[in-house]
Coordinates of C-alpha atoms in Angstrom, one line a residue:
X279 CA 8.4 17.8 4.2
X280 CA 5.3 19.0 3.4
X281 CA 2.1 19.6 4.5
X282 CA -1.9 19.4 3.5
X283 CA -4.9 19.8 5.6
X284 CA -8.4 19.9 5.4
X285 CA -11.6 20.5 6.4
X286 CA -12.8 17.9 8.9
X287 CA -16.3 18.7 10.4
X288 CA -15.8 22.2 11.2
X289 CA -11.7 22.0 12.6
X290 CA -9.3 21.8 9.9
X291 CA -6.9 18.8 10.2
X292 CA -3.3 18.9 9.4
X293 CA -1.4 15.9 7.2
X294 CA 2.1 16.4 7.4
X295 CA 4.6 14.6 5.1
X296 CA 8.0 14.0 5.5
X297 CA 9.0 14.2 1.0
X298 CA 12.9 12.1 0.5
X299 CA 14.2 11.7 -2.8
X300 CA 17.1 8.5 -2.5
X301 CA 19.9 8.2 -3.5
X302 CA 20.2 5.4 -5.2
X303 CA 18.2 7.1 -8.1
X304 CA 19.6 9.9 -7.9
X305 CA 23.5 8.6 -8.2
X306 CA 22.6 5.8 -11.3
X307 CA 19.6 6.4 -13.7
X308 CA 19.2 2.8 -14.5
X309 CA 18.7 2.0 -10.6
X310 CA 15.0 0.1 -9.8
X311 CA 15.0 2.1 -6.5
X312 CA 12.0 5.0 -6.1
X313 CA 13.2 8.2 -6.6
X314 CA 10.8 9.3 -4.2
X315 CA 9.7 8.1 -0.6
X316 CA 7.3 9.9 1.3
X317 CA 7.2 9.2 5.1
X318 CA 3.3 10.0 7.2
X319 CA 2.2 9.6 10.5
X320 CA -0.7 11.8 11.1
X321 CA 1.2 12.8 14.3
X322 CA 2.5 16.9 14.6
X323 CA 3.9 17.0 18.4
X324 CA 6.0 15.1 20.0
X325 CA 4.3 11.3 21.1
X326 CA 3.9 7.9 19.9
X327 CA 2.5 6.7 16.3
X328 CA -0.2 3.9 16.7
X329 CA 0.5 3.6 12.7
X330 CA 1.8 5.2 9.3
X331 CA 2.4 5.0 5.5
X332 CA 4.7 4.9 4.1
X333 CA 4.5 6.0 0.0
X334 CA 6.8 6.0 -3.0
X335 CA 7.3 6.5 -6.8
X336 CA 9.3 8.0 -9.4
X337 CA 6.8 11.2 -9.7
X338 CA 7.5 13.8 -6.6
X339 CA 4.0 15.6 -8.1
X340 CA 1.3 12.2 -7.8
X341 CA 3.1 11.5 -4.4
X342 CA 2.2 14.6 -3.1
X343 CA -1.0 14.6 -4.4
X344 CA -1.7 11.3 -3.7
X345 CA -4.9 10.5 -1.1
X346 CA -7.3 7.2 -1.8
X347 CA -3.8 4.2 -1.7
X348 CA -2.4 5.2 1.8
X349 CA -0.1 1.9 2.8
X350 CA -0.9 1.9 6.1
X351 CA 1.7 0.5 8.7
X352 CA 1.6 -1.0 11.8
X353 CA 3.5 -2.2 14.8
X354 CA 4.3 -6.2 15.2
X355 CA 3.7 -6.5 18.0
X356 CA -0.5 -5.6 17.5
X357 CA -2.7 -8.7 16.7
X358 CA -5.1 -8.9 14.0
X359 CA -7.5 -7.8 16.6
X360 CA -6.2 -4.1 17.4
X361 CA -5.5 -3.4 14.0
X362 CA -8.7 -4.0 12.6
X363 CA -10.0 -2.0 15.9
X364 CA -6.8 0.6 14.6
X365 CA -7.9 0.8 10.8
X366 CA -11.7 1.4 11.3
X367 CA -11.5 4.0 14.6
X368 CA -9.1 5.4 11.9

């Protein structure tokens, strides 16, 4: 697990990312699977997540530094309008 923070107004927002190395890459150099998968739902307490981000790649440091390309996943039962509202609020 890694943590990164940034200033939001007067407050510091905490973001927690869970970073896992993938077994296929550890055991098979020819595997096309990414070496690392990183998960973030912005939540550091016990509550329901409205969306989450999954990052993956072979460069651990690059994943931790990524701040612009955040693939976002939403619950499948949301409508397009609900997803758009969530994205605008985010």
